[in-house]
Short mmCIF file of C-alpha atoms and ligand atoms in Angstrom, two decimals:
data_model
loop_
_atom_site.label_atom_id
_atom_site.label_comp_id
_atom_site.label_asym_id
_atom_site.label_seq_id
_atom_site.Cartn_x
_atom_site.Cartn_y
_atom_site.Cartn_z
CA UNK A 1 73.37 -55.27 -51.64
CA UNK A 2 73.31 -58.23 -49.15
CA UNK A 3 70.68 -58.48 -46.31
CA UNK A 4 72.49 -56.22 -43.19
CA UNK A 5 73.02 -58.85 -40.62
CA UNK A 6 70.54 -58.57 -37.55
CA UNK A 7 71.37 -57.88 -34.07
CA UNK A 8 69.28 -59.17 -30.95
CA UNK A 9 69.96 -57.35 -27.63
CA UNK A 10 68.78 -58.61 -24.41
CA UNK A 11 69.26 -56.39 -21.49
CA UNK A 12 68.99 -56.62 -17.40
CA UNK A 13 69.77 -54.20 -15.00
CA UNK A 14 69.77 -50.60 -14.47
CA UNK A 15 68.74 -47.85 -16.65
CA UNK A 16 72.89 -47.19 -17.50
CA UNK A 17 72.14 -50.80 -19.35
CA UNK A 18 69.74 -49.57 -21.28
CA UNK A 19 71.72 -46.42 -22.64
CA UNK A 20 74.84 -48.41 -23.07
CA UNK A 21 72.49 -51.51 -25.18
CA UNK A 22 71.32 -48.43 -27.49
CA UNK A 23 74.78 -46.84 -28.16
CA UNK A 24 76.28 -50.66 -28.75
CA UNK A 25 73.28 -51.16 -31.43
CA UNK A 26 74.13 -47.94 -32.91
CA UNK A 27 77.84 -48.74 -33.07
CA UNK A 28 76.84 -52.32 -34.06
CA UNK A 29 75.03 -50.44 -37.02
CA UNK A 30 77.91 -48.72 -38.28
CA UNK A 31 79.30 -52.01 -38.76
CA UNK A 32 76.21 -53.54 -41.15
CA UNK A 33 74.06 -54.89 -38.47
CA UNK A 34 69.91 -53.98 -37.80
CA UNK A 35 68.23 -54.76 -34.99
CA UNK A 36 65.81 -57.68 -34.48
CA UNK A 37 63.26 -58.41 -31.49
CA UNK A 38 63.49 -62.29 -32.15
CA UNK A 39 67.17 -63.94 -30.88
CA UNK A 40 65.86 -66.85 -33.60
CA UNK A 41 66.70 -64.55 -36.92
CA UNK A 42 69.64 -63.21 -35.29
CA UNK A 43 73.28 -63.55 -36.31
CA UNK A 44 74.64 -61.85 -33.25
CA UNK A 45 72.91 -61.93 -30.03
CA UNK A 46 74.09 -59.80 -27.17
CA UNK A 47 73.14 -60.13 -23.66
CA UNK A 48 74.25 -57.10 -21.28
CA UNK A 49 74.15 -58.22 -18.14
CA UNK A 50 73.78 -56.81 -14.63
CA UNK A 51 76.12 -58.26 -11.74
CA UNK A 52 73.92 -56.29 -8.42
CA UNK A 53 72.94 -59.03 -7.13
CA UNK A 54 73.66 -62.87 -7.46
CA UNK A 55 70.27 -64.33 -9.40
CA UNK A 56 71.21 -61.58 -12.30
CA UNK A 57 73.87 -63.84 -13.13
CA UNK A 58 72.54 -67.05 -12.95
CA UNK A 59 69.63 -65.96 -15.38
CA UNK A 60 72.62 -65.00 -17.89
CA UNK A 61 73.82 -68.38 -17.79
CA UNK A 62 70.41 -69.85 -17.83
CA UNK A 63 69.65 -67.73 -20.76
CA UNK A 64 72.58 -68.54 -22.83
CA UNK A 65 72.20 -72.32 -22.81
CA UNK A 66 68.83 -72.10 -23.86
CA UNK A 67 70.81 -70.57 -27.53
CA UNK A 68 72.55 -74.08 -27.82
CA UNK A 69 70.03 -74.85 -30.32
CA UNK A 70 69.96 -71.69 -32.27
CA UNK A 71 73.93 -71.68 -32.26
CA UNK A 72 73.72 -75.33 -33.95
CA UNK A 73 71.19 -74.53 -36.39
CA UNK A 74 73.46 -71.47 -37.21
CA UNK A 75 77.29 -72.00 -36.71
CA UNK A 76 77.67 -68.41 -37.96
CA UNK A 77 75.91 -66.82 -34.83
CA UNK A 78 77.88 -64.75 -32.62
CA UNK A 79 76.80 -64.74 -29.24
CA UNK A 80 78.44 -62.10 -26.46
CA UNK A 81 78.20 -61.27 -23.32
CA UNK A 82 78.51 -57.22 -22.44
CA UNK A 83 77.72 -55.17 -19.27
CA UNK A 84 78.63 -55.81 -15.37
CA UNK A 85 78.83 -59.84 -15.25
CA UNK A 86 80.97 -59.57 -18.38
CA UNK A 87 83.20 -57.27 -16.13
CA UNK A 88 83.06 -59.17 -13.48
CA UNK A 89 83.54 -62.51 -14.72
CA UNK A 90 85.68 -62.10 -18.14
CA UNK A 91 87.00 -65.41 -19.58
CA UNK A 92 85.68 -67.66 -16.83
CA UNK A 93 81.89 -66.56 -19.12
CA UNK A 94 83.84 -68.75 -21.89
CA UNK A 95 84.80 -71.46 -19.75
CA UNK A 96 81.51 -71.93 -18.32
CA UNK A 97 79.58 -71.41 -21.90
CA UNK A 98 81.94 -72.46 -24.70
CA UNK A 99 79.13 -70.90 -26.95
CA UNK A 100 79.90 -67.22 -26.10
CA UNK A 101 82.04 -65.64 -28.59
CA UNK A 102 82.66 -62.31 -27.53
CA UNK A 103 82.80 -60.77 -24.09
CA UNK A 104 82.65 -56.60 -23.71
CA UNK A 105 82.76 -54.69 -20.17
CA UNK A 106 80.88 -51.73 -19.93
CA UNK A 107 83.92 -49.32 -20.54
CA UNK A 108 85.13 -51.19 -23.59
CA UNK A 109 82.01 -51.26 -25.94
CA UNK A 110 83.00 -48.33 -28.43
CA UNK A 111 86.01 -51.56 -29.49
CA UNK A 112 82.41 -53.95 -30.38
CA UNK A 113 82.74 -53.54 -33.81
CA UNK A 114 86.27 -54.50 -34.18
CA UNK A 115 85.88 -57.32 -31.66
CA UNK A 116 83.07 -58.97 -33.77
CA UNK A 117 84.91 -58.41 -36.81
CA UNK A 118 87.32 -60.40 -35.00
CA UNK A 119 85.62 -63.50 -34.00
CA UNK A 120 85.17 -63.98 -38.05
CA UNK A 121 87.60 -67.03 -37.67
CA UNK A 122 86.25 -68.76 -34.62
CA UNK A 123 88.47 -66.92 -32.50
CA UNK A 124 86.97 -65.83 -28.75
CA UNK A 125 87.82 -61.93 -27.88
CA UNK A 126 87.13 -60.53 -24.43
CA UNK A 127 87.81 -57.29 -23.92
CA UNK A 128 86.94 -56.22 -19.98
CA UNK A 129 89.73 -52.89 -20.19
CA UNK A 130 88.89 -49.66 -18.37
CA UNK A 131 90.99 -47.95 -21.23
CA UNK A 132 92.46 -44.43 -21.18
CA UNK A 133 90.20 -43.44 -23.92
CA UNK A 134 87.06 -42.36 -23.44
CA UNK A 135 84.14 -44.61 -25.58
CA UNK A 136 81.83 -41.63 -25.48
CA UNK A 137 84.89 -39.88 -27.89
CA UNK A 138 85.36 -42.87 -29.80
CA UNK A 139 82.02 -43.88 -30.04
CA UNK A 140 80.58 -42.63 -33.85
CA UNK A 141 78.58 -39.79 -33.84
CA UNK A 142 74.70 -40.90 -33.10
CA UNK A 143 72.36 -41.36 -35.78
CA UNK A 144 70.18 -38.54 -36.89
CA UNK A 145 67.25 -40.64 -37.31
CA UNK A 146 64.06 -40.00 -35.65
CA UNK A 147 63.25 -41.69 -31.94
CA UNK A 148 60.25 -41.82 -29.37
CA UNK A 149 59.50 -38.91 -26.88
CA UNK A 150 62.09 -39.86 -23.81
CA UNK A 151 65.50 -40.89 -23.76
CA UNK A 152 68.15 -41.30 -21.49
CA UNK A 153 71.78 -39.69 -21.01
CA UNK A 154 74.78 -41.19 -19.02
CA UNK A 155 76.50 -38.17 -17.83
CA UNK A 156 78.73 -40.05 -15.36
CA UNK A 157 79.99 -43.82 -14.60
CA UNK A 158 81.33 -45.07 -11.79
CA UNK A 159 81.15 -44.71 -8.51
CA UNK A 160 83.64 -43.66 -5.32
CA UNK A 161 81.63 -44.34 -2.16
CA UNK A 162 82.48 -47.88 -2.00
CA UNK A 163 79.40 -48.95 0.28
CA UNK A 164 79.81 -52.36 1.64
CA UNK A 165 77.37 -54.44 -0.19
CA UNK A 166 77.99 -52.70 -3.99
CA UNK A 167 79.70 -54.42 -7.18
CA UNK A 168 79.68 -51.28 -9.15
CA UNK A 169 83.02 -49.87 -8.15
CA UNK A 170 83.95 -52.95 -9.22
CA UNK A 171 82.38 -53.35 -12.50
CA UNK A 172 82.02 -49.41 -13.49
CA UNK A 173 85.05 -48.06 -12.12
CA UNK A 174 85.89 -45.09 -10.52
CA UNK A 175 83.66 -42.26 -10.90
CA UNK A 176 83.73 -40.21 -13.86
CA UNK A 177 82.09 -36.90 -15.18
CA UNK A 178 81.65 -36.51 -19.20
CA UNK A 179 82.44 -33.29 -19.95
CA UNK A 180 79.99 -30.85 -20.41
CA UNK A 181 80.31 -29.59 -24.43
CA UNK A 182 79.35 -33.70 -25.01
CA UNK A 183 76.64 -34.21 -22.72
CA UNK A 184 74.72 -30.88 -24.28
CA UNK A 185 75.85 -31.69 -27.46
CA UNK A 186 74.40 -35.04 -27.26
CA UNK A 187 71.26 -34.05 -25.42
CA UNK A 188 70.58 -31.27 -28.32
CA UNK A 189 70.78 -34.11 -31.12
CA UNK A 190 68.13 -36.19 -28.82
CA UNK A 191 65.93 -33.13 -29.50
CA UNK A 192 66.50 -32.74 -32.96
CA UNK A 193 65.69 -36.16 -33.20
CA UNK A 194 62.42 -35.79 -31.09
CA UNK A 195 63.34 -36.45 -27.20
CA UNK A 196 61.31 -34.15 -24.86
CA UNK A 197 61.86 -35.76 -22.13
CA UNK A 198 65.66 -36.42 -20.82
CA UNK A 199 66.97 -38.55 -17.67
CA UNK A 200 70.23 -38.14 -16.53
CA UNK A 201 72.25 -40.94 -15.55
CA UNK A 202 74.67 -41.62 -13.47
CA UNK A 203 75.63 -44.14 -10.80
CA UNK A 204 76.03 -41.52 -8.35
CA UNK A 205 74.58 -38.86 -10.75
CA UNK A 206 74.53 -35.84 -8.29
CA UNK A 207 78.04 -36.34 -7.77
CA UNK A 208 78.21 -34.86 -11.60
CA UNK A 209 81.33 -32.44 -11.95
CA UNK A 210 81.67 -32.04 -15.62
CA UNK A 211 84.65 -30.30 -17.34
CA UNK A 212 83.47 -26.83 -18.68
CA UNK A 213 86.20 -24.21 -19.28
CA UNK A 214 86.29 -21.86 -16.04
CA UNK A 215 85.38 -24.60 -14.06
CA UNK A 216 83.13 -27.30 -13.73
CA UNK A 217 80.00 -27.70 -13.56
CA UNK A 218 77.59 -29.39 -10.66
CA UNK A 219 74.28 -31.32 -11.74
CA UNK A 220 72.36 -28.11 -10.83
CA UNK A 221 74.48 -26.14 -13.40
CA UNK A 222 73.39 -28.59 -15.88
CA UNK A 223 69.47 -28.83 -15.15
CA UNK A 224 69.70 -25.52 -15.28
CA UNK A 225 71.29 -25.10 -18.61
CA UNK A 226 69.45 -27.93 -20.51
CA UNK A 227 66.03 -26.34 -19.25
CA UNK A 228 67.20 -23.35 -21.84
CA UNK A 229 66.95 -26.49 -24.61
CA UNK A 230 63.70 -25.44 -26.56
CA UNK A 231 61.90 -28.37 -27.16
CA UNK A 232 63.06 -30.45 -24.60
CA UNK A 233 60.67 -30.20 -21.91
CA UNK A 234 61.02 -32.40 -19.05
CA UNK A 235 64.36 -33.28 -17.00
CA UNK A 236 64.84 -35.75 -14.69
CA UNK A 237 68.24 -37.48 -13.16
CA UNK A 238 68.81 -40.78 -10.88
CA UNK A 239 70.44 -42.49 -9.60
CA UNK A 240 71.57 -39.92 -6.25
CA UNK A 241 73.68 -40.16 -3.02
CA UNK A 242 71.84 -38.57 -0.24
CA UNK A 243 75.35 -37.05 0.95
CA UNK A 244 75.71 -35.58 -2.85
CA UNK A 245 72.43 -33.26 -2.82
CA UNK A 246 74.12 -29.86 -2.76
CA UNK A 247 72.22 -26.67 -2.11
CA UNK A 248 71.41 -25.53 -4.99
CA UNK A 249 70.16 -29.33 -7.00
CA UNK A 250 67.84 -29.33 -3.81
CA UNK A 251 67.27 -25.40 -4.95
CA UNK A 252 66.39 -26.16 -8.58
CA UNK A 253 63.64 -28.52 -7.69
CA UNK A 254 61.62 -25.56 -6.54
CA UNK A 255 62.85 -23.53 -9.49
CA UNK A 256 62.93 -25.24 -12.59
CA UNK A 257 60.07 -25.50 -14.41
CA UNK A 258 61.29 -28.60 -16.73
CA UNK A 259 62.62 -30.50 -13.71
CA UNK A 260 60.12 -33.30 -13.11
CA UNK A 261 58.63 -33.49 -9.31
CA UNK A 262 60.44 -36.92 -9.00
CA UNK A 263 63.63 -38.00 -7.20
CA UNK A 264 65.11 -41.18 -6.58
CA UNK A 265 67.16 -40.89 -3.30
CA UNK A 266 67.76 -44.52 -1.62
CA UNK A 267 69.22 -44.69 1.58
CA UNK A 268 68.98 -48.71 2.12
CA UNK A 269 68.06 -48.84 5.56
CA UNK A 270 66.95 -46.51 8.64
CA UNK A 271 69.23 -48.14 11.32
CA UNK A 272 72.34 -45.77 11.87
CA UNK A 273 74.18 -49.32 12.99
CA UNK A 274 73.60 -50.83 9.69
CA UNK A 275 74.10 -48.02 7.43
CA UNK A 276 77.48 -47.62 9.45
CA UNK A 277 78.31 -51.64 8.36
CA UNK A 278 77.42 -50.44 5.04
CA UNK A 279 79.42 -47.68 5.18
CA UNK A 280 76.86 -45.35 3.99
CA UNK A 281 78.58 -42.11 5.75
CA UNK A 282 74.89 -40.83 6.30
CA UNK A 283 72.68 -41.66 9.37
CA UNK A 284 68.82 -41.98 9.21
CA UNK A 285 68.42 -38.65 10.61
CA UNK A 286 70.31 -36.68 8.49
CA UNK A 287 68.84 -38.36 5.52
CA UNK A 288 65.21 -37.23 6.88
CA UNK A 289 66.47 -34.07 6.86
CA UNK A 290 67.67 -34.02 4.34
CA UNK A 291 64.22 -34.93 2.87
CA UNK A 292 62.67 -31.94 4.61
CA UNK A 293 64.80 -29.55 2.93
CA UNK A 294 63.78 -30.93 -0.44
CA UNK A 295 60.17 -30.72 0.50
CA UNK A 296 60.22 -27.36 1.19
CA UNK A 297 62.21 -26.64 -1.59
CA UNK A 298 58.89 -28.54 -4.06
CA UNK A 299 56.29 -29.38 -1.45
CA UNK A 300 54.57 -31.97 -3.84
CA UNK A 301 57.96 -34.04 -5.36
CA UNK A 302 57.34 -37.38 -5.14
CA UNK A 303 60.21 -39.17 -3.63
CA UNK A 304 61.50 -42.99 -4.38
CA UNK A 305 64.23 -44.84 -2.60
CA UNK A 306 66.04 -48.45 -2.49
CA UNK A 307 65.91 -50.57 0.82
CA UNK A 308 68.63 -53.89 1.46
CA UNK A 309 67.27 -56.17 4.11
CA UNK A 310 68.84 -59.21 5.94
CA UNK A 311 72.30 -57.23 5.65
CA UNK A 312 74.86 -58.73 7.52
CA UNK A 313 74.40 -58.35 11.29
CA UNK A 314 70.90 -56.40 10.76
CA UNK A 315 68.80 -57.65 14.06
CA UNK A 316 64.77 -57.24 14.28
CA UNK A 317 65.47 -53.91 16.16
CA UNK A 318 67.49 -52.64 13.18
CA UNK A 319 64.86 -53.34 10.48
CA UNK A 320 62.18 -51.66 12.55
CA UNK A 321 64.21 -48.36 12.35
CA UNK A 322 63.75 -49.11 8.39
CA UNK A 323 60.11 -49.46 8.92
CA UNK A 324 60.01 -46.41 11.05
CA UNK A 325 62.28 -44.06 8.35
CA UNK A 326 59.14 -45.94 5.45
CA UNK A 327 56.50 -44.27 7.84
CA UNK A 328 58.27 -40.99 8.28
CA UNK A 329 58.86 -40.57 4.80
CA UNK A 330 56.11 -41.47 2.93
CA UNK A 331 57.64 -43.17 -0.82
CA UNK A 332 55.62 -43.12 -4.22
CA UNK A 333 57.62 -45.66 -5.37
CA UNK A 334 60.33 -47.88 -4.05
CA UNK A 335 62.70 -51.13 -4.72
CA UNK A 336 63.52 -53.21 -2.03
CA UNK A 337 65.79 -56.32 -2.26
CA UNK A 338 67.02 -58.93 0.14
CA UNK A 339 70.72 -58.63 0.74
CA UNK A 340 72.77 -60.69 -1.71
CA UNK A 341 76.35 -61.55 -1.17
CA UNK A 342 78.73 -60.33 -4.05
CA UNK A 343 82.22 -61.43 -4.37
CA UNK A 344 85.06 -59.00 -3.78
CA UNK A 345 83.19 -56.37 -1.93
CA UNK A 346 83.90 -55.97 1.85
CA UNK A 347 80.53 -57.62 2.75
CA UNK A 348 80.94 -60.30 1.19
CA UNK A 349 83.57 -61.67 4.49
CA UNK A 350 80.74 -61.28 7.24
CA UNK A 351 78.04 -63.83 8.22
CA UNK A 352 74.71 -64.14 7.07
CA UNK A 353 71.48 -63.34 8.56
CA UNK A 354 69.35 -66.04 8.65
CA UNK A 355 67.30 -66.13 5.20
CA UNK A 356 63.73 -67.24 6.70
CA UNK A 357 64.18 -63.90 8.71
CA UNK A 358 65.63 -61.85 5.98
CA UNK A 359 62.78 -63.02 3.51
CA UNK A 360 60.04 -62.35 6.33
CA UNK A 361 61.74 -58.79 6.57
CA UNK A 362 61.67 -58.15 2.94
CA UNK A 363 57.51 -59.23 2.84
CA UNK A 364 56.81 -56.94 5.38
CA UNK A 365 58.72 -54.07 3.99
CA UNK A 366 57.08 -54.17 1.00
CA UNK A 367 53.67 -54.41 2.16
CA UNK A 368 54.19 -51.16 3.61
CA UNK A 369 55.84 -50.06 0.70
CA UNK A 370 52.76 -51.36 -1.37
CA UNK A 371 50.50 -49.65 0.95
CA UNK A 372 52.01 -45.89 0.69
CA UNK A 373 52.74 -46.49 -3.24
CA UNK A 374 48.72 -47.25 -3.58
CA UNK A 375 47.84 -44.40 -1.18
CA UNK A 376 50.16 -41.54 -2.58
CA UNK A 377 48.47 -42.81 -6.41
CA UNK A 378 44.86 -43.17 -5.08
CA UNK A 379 45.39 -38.83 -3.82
CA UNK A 380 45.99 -37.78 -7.34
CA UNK A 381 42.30 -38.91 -8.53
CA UNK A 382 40.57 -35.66 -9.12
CA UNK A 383 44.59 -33.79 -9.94
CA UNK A 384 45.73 -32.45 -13.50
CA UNK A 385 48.89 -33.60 -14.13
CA UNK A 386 51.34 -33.14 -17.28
CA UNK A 387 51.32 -36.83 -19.17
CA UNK A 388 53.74 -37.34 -21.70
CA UNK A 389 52.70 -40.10 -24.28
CA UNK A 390 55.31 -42.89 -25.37
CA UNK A 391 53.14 -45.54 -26.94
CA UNK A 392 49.46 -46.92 -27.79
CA UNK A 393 47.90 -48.48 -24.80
CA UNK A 394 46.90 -52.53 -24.41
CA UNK A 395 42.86 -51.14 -25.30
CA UNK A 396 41.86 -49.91 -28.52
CA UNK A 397 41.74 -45.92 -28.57
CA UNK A 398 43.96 -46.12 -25.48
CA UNK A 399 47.47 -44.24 -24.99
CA UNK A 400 49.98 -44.45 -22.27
CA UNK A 401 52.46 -41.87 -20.86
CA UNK A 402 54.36 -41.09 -17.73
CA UNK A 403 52.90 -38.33 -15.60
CA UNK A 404 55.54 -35.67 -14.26
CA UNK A 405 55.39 -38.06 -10.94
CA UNK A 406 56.54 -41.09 -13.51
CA UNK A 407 52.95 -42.61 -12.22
CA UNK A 408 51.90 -44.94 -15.97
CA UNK A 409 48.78 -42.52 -17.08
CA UNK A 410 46.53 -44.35 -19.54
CA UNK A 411 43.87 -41.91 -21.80
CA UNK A 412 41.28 -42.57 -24.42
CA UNK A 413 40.97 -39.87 -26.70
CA UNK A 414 42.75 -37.24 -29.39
CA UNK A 415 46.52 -37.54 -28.90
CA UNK A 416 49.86 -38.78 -30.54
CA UNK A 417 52.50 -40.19 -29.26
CA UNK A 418 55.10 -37.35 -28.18
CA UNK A 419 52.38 -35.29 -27.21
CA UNK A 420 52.24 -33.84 -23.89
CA UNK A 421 48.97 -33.00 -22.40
CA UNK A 422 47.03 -32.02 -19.00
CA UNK A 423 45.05 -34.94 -17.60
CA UNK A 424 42.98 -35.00 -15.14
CA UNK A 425 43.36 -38.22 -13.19
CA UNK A 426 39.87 -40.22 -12.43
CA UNK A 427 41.21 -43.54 -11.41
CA UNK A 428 43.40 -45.14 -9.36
CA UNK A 429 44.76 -49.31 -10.72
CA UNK A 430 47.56 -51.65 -9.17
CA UNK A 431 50.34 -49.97 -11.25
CA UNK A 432 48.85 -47.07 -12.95
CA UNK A 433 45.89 -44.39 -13.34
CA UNK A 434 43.93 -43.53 -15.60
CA UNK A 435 42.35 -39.89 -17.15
CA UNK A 436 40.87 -37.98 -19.02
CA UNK A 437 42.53 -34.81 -21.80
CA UNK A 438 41.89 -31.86 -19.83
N1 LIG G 1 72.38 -57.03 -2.37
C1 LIG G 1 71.11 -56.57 -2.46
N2 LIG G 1 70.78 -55.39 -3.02
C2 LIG G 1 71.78 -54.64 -3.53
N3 LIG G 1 71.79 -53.46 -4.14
C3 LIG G 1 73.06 -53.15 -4.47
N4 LIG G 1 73.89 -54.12 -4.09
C4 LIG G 1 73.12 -55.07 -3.49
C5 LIG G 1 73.41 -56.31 -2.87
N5 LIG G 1 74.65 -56.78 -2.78
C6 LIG G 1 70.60 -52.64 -4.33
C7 LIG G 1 70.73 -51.30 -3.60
C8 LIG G 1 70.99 -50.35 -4.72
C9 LIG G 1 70.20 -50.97 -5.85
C10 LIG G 1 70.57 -50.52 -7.21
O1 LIG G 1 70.44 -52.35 -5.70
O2 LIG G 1 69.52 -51.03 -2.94
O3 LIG G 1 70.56 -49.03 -4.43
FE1 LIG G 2 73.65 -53.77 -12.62
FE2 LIG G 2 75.00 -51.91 -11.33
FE3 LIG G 2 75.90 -52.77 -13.63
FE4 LIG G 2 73.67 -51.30 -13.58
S1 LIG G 2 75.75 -50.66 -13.02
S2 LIG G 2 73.99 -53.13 -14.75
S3 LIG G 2 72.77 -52.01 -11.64
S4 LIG G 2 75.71 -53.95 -11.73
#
């Protein structure tokens, strides 16, 4: 039999990349090819891109000139282009980088197969459809093979709420739900196959509404039936609209065991003005509120968020509201960017703030962010916490997992990956802790 072909994936972006990278390797499989962690003894490469904000692009481009020379060495390689910029951009990729072969859009990878089959003769295939089909039907069944500890699950695309700054309307499409039989389904295999940990994904993943005969179902309906999953242990979803946590998701963080004391809940700035230009539909008030109700529905959940500075029209007054919602809630974790222009999106029309102030903004945000991130980790010393363990740690004899707060838990001693374990947190680092097997 002839050497399968080998497949080298780069991806950027969101977690949705990730799970989409993995199902296009597994398709890409069906088809002969293995994958490879070198792009040099590749013979397709396949960058899947993210189009959020405007230096995710540019690093694609950057990226795939610097495979001129690989491409020469090896006329055979296919190189393609999947994910949001492919989307976004289609055939002007090929007219900027004559060496891309193929370009795929995130709805449109289940056709990958057939495209590269396609581009046998030289010929350049884009495909950037937001077909009727669904890929998740036409996609094979998954392989059975065995896989590390966590995994994620895309239970729905897409995204409705049109906020002024966002591509992913754009690029995703309008929101969609998989149904329900196929997301258990799926998340049962990932067991078999030895997941204990799932994250559900969605763009606006607590706007789930999954088809289920006699109605359908909410995220809470979900959590609450994959916690029944023996052997899947922990649960976790991002990423959520603050207007889309309903009653009884905020419920189920007090009353399901499996679902992890984490949530991901941006809300992009704390200025009711600016959130109204962004057409957020939520003000900074009802967000806090909002935040109250979850604390008291799991007093210790550890909450995360995404902040925009320098949006258009955002004055000095308007960013210290932001500061003031960062002080009032209190994040473990948090991504803040400066605002980037992205063509198409309403946005995109209205003048800039000035970029030495929006990059002074940004600094000062995320020293306070810094700050509370480094405080909220240095108050679990002396805790027990669950730690799952994904992989052997940078030391000899060392492991690393996630904690149920997602904090990176590092432990010398007795364990295997996949196990999960009580540790009892003694130290506090830069971007993790470490513990000891309780
Ligand atoms: N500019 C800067 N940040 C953006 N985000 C989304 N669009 C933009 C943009 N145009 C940020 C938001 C979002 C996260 C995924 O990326 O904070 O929640
Ligand atoms: Fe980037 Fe958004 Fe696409 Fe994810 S969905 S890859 S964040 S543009």
């Amino acid at each position: 039999m002839a050497d399968p072909r080998k497949l080298f994936i780069k991806t950027y972006g969101c977690q949705m990349n990730v799970y989409d990278s993995e199902r296009m390797a597994e398709a890409m499989g069906g088809a002969g090819y293995v994958e490879t962690s070198t792009p040099e003894d590749a013979d397709m490469i396949l960058l899947n891109t993210c189009h959020i904000r405007e230096k995710a692009a540019e690093k694609v481009y950057s990226e795939l000139g610097r495979f001129k020379e690989l491409k020469a060495a090896k006329p055979d390689l296919r190189i393609g282009v999947a994910g949001c910029v492919a989307q976004a951009e289609g055939e002007e990729i090929m007219r900027r980088q004559p060496l891309v072969d193929l370009v795929v859009g995130p709805q449109s990878y289940h056709r990958l197969p057939e495209m590269e089959a396609r581009t046998s003769n030289g010929a350049k295939v884009v495909d950037t459809d937001f077909p009727e089909e669904d890929k998740f039907e036409k996609l094979k069944k998954r392989p059975q093979a065995k896989r590390g500890p966590t995994a994620f699950l895309t239970v729905q695309e897409g995204c409705d709420k049109f906020c002024a700054f966002c591509v992913v309307p754009y690029t995703r499409g309008a929101e969609v739900s998989r149904p329900v039989s196929q997301v258990l389904t799926e998340a049962r295999d990932l067991v078999e196959r030895g997941v204990r940990e799932i994250t559900l994904l969605g763009q606006n993943v607590n706007a789930y509404h999954g088809a289920h005969e006699g109605g359908d179902w909410t995220l809470a309906t979900l959590i609450r039936e994959l916690a029944k999953v023996d052997g899947l242990d922990r649960i976790r979803f991002t990423t959520s609209h603050p207007n889309d946590m309903d009653d009884d998701l905020i419920a189920a963080h007090g009353e399901v065991d499996k679902l992890m004391p984490y949530l991901h809940l941006p809300v992009q700035s704390g200025s009711d003005r600016v959130l109204k230009a962004m057409n957020r539909k939520h003000t900074a008030e009802s967000y806090l509120r909002l935040i109250e109700r979850i604390r008291a529905a799991r007093p210790d959940i550890l909450l995360s968020g995404d902040f925009i500075v320098g949006f258009p029209g955002e004055t000095e007054e308007d960013f210290a509201d932001t500061m003031a919602l960062v002080e009032a809630v209190r994040y473990g974790q948090c991504y803040s960017f400066k605002y980037s222009s992205r063509p198409g999106t309403p946005a995109a029309e209205r003048p800039l703030v000035d970029a030495d102030a929006a990059s002074d903004r940004l600094a000062r945000l995320q020293a306070l962010l810094t700050r509370q991130q480094r405080e909220i980790q240095d108050e679990m010393v002396g805790r027990e916490v669950g730690v799952l363990f994904e992989r052997t740690g940078r030391i000899e004899g060392q492991m690393t997992g996630k904690s149920d707060y997602l904090h990176a838990v590092h432990v010398t001693g007795d364990v295997a990956v996949g196990d999960l374990r009580r540790v009892r947190i003694t130290e506090s680092g830069p971007n993790s802790l470490g513990g000891v097997l309780v």
